[in-house]
Coordinates of C-alpha atoms in Angstrom, one line a residue:
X1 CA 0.0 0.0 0.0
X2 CA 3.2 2.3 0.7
X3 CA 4.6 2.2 -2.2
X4 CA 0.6 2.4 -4.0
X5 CA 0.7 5.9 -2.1
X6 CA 4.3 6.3 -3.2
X7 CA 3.1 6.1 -7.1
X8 CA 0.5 8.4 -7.0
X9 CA 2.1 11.9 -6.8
X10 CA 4.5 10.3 -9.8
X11 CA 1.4 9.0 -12.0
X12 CA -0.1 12.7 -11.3
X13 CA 3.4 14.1 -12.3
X14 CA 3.5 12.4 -15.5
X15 CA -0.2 13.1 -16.2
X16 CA 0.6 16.6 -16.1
X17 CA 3.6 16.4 -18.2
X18 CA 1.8 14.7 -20.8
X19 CA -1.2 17.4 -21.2
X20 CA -0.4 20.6 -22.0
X21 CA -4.0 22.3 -21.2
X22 CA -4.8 23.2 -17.9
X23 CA -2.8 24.4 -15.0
X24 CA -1.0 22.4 -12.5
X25 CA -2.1 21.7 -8.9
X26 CA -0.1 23.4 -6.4
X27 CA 2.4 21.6 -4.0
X28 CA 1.4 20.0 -1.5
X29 CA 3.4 20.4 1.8
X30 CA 4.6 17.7 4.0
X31 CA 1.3 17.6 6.5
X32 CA -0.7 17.6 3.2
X33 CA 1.1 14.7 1.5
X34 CA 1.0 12.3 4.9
X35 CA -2.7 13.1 5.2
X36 CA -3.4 12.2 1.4
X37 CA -1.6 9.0 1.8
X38 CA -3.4 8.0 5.2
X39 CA -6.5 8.5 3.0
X40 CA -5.9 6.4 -0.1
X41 CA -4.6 3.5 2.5
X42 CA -8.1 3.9 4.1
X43 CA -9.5 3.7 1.0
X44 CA -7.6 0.7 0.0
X45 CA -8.3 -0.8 3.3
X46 CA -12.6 -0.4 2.6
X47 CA -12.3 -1.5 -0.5
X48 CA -10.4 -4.6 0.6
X49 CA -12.8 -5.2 3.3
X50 CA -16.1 -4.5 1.1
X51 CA -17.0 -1.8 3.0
X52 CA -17.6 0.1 0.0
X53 CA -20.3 -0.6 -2.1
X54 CA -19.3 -0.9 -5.8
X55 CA -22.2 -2.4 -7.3
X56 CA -23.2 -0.3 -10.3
X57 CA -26.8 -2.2 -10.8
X58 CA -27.9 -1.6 -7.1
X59 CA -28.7 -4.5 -4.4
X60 CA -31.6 -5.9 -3.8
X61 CA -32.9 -3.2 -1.5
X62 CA -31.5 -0.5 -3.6
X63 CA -33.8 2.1 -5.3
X64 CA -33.5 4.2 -8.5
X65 CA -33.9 8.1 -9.0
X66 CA -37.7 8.1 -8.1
X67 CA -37.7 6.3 -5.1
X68 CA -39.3 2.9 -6.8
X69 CA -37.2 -0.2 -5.6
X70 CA -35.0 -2.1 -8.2
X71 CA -35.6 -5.8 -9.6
X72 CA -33.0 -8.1 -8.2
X73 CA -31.0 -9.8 -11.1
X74 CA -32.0 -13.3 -12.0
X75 CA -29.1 -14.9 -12.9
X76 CA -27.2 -13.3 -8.9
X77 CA -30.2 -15.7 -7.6
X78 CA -29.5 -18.6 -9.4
X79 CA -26.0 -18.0 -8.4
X80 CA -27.0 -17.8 -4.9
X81 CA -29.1 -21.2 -5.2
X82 CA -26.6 -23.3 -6.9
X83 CA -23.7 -21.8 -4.4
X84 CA -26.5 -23.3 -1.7
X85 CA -27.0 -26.4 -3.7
X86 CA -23.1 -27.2 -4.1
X87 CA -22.2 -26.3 -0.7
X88 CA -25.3 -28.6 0.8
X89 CA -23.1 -31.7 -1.7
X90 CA -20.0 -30.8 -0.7
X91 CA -21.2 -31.0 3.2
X92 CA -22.8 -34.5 2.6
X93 CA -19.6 -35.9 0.5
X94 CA -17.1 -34.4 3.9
X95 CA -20.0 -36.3 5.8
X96 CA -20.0 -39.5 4.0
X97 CA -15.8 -39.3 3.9
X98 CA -15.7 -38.9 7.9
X99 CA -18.1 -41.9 8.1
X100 CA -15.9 -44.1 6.0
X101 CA -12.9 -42.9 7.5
X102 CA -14.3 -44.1 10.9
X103 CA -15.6 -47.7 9.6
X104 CA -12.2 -47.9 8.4
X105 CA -10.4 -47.0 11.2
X106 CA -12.3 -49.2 13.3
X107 CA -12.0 -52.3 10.7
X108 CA -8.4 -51.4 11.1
X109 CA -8.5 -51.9 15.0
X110 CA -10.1 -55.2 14.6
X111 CA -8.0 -56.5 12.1
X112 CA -4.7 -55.5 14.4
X113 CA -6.8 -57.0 16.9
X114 CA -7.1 -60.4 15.8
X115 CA -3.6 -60.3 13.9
X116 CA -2.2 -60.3 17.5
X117 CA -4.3 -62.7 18.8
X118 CA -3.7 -64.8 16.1
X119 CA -0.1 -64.5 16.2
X120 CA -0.2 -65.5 20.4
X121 CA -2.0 -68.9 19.1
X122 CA 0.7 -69.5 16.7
X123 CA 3.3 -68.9 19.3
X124 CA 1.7 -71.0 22.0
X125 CA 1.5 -73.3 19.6
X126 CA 5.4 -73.3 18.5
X127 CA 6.3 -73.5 22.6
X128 CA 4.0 -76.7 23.2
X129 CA 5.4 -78.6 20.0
X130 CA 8.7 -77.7 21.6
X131 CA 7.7 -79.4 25.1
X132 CA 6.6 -82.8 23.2
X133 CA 3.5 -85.0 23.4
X134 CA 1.2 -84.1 26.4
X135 CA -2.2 -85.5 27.3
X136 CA -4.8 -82.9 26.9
X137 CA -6.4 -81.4 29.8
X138 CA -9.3 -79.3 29.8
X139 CA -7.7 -76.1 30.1
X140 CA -6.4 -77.5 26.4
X141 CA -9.7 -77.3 25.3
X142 CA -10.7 -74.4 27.0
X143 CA -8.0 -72.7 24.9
X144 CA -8.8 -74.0 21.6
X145 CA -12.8 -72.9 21.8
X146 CA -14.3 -70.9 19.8
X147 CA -15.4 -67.6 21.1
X148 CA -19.4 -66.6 21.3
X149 CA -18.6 -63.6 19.5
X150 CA -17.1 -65.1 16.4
X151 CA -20.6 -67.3 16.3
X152 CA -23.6 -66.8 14.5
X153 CA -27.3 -65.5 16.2
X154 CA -28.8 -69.2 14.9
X155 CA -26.1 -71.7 16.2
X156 CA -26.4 -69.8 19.5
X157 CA -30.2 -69.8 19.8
X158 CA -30.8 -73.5 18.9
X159 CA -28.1 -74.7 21.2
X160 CA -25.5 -76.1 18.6
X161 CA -23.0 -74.9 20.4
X162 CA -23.5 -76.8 23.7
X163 CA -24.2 -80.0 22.0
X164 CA -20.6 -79.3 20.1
X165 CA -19.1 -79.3 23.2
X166 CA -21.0 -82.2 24.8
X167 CA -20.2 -84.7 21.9
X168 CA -16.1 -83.3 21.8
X169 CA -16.0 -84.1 25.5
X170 CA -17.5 -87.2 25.3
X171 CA -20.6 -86.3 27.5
X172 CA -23.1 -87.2 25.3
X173 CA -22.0 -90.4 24.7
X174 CA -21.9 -91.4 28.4
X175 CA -25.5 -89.5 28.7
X176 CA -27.4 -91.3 25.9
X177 CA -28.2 -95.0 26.1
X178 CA -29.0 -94.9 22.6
X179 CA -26.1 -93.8 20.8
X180 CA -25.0 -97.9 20.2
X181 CA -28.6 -98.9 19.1
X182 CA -28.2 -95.7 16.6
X183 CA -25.2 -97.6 15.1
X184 CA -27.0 -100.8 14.6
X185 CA -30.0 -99.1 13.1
X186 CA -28.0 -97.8 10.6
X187 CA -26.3 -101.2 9.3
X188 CA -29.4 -103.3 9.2
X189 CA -31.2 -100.1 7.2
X190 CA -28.5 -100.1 4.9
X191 CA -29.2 -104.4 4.4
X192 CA -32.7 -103.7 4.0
X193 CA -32.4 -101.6 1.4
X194 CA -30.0 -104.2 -0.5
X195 CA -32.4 -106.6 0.0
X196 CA -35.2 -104.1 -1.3
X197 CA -33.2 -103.5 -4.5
X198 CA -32.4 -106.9 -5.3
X199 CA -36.0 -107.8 -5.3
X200 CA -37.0 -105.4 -7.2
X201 CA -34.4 -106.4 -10.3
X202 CA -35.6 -109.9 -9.6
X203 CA -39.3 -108.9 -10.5
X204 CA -38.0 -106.5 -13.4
X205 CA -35.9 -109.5 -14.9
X206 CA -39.0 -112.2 -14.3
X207 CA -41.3 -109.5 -16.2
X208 CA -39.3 -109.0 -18.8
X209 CA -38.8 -112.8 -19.1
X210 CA -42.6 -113.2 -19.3
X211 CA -43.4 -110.5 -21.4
X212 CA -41.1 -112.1 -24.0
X213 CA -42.5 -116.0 -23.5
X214 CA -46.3 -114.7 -24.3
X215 CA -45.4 -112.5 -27.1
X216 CA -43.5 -115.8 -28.9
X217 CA -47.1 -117.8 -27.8
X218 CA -49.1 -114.9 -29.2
X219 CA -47.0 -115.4 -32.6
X220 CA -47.1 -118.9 -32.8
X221 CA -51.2 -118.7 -32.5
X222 CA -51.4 -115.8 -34.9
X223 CA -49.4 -118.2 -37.5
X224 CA -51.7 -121.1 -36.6
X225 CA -54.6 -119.7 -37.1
X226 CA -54.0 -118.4 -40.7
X227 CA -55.4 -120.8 -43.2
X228 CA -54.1 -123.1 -45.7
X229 CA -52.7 -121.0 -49.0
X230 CA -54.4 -122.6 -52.1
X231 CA -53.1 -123.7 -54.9
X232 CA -52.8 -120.5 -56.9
X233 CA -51.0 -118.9 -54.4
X234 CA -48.0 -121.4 -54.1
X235 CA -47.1 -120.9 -58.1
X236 CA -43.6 -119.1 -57.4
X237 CA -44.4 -117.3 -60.9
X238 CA -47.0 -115.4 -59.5
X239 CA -46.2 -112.2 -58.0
X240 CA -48.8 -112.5 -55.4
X241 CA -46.9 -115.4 -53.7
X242 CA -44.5 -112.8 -52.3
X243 CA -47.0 -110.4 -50.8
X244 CA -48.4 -111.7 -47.4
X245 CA -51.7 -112.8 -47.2
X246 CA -54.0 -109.9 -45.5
X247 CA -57.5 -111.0 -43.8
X248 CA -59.9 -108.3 -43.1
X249 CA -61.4 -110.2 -40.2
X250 CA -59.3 -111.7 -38.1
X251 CA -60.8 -115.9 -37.7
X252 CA -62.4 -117.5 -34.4
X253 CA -59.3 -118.8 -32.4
X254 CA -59.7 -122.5 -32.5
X255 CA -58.9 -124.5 -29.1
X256 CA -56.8 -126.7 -30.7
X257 CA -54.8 -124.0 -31.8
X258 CA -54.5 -123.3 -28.2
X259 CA -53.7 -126.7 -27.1
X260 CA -50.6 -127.0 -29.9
X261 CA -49.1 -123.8 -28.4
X262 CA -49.1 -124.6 -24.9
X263 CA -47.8 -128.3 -26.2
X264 CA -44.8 -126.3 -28.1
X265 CA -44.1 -124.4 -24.4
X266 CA -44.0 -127.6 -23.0
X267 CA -41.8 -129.0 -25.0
X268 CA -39.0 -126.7 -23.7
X269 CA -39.6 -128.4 -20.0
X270 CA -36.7 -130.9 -19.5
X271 CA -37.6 -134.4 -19.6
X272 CA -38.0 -135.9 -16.4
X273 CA -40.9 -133.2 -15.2
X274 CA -42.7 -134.3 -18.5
X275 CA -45.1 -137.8 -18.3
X276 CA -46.0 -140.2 -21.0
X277 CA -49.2 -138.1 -22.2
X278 CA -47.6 -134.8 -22.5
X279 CA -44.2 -137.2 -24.6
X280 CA -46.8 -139.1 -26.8
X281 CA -49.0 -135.6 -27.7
X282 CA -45.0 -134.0 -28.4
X283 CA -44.5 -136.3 -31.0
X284 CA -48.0 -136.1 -32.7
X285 CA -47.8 -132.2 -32.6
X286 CA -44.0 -132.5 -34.3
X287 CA -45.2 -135.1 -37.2
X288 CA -48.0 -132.4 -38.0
X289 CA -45.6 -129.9 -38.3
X290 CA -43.1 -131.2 -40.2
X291 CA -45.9 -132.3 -42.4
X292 CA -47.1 -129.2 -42.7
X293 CA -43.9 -127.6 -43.1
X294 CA -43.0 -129.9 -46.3
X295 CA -46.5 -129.0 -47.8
X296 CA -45.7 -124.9 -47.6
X297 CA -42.6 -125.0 -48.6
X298 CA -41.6 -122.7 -51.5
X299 CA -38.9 -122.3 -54.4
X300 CA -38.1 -119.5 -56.4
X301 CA -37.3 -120.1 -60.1
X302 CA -33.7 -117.9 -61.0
X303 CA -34.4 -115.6 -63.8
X304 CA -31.2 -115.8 -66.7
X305 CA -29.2 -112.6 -67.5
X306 CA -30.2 -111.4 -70.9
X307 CA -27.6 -112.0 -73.9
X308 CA -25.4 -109.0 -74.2
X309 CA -26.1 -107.3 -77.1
X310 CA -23.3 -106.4 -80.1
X311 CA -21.6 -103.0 -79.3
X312 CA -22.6 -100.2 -82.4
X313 CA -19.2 -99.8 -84.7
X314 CA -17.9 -96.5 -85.9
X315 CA -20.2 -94.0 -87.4
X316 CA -20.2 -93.7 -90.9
X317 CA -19.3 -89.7 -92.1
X318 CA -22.5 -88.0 -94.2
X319 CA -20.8 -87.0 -97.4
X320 CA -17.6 -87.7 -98.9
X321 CA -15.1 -84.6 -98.6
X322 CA -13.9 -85.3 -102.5
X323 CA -17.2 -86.0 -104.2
X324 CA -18.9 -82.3 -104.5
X325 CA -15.8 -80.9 -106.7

């Protein structure tokens, strides 16, 4: 600011110099000069401190030349608002920086926490390798436990955790008488269901089994009980021969139909469960069908290749080249 107040008699001095109308001020004395400078530094010093109003448009409770006050500008009170608006965000982000700083500091603590913990385990552990093989007492175990705290709301509520201990101490073994019937239970449940299984493939495999023997018996009386081809339909020229017959109604089962299939099942039985009756009507029911068999049998007459035919020589040109001249 001195040397501001120092400038100005100099700026005012080459002003002058550089104009040439007007006359110049007269010279100020010593008193004068210090009382001019005091003044400019207080006027400095206002204007610093906005104690001097500068605005050329007039606040908001200004007034013009009539005495009718002035419209406040539009765009100083959206100014206003979003300087309000910002500084409300910048308040919440310092507020939602402070809260993460604390969660972290205090995840920090717990971490150092059970770092050292951890790291009094693993030394207590190191010294009792170093003593050798001890029996365990309960002050052992008492050390090893897990803390409450480091368990879950639902293995404390149902009592997990007391059972834990029970069955690692060997209390509830002493406690409950059933513990060795358990043990059985669990072996003869596990032969039950073997035995369950295994019956159940027996029946599969005897279903199956059946299911095949009464679809071969349902053949065999299907092909019994088709009649007799005639005469016209055994000539092996005839191209209906190879087309199987078709019956639009299916014939009347005959009983002794019947009786010639279950006498072919039989037949499979081994000998010594079969008697004399059941041997005699065997043969009878094999002599018919090998009689039967040599009466349908069939033969296909061979058809000759056809004579190969001579191969066509070289074609013959249309004109001679020499005879038009």
């Amino acid at each position: 600011m001195n040397e501001l107040a120092d400038q100005a008699p100099q700026a005012s001095s080459s002003r002058r110099k550089s104009t040439n109308s007007g006359k110049d001020p007269p010279p100020l004395s010593t008193a004068q000069a210090d009382i001019l400078k005091r003044t400019e530094e207080s006027l400095i010093r206002m204007l610093a401190e906005r104690k001097v109003d500068t605005n050329v448009y007039g606040g908001a409770g200004s007034q013009s030349g009539d005495g009718r006050p002035l419209k406040e500008n539009e765009q100083n009170v959206k100014n206003r608002m979003r300087e309000a608006r910002f500084n409300g965000h910048i308040q919440q982000s310092k507020q939602e920086a402070d809260a993460w700083k604390e969660l972290s500091d205090s995840y920090d603590s717990h971490r150092k926490s059970v770092q050292a913990e951890m790291e009094k385990r693993k030394r207590a552990l190191a010294t009792w390798k170093a003593k050798g093989k001890e029996r365990a007492s309960a002050e052992d175990l008492d050390d090893w436990d897990v803390e409450r705290r480091d368990l879950p709301e639902e293995l404390l509520t149902r009592g997990s955790v007391e059972l834990a201990r029970g069955i690692v101490l060997g209390e509830a073994s002493k406690r409950n008488p059933l513990s060795g019937r358990l043990q059985e239970l669990e072996y003869t449940m596990d032969r039950v269901h073997n035995f369950a299984n295994a019956a159940l493939q027996t029946t599969r495999v005897a279903e199956a089994d059946l299911d095949r023997r009464f679809a071969l018996l349902n053949i065999s009386l299907a092909s019994r009980s088709q009649p007799t081809p005639s005469a016209s339909q055994t000539d092996p020229t005839a191209l209906s021969s190879y087309i199987p017959p078709t019956h639009p109604r299916p014939p009347a089962t005959d009983p002794q139909d019947i009786f010639r299939a279950l006498s072919r099942i039989d037949a499979e039985r081994p000998l010594t469960e079969v008697g004399d009756a059941a041997r005699r009507a065997i043969r009878e029911v094999q002599r018919a069908t090998d009689a039967s068999a040599g009466m349908a049998e069939r033969r296909l007459t061979g058809v000759p290749p056809p004579t190969p035919r001579k191969p066509p020589g070289t074609p013959r040109r249309a004109t001679t080249p020499g005879k038009g001249r």
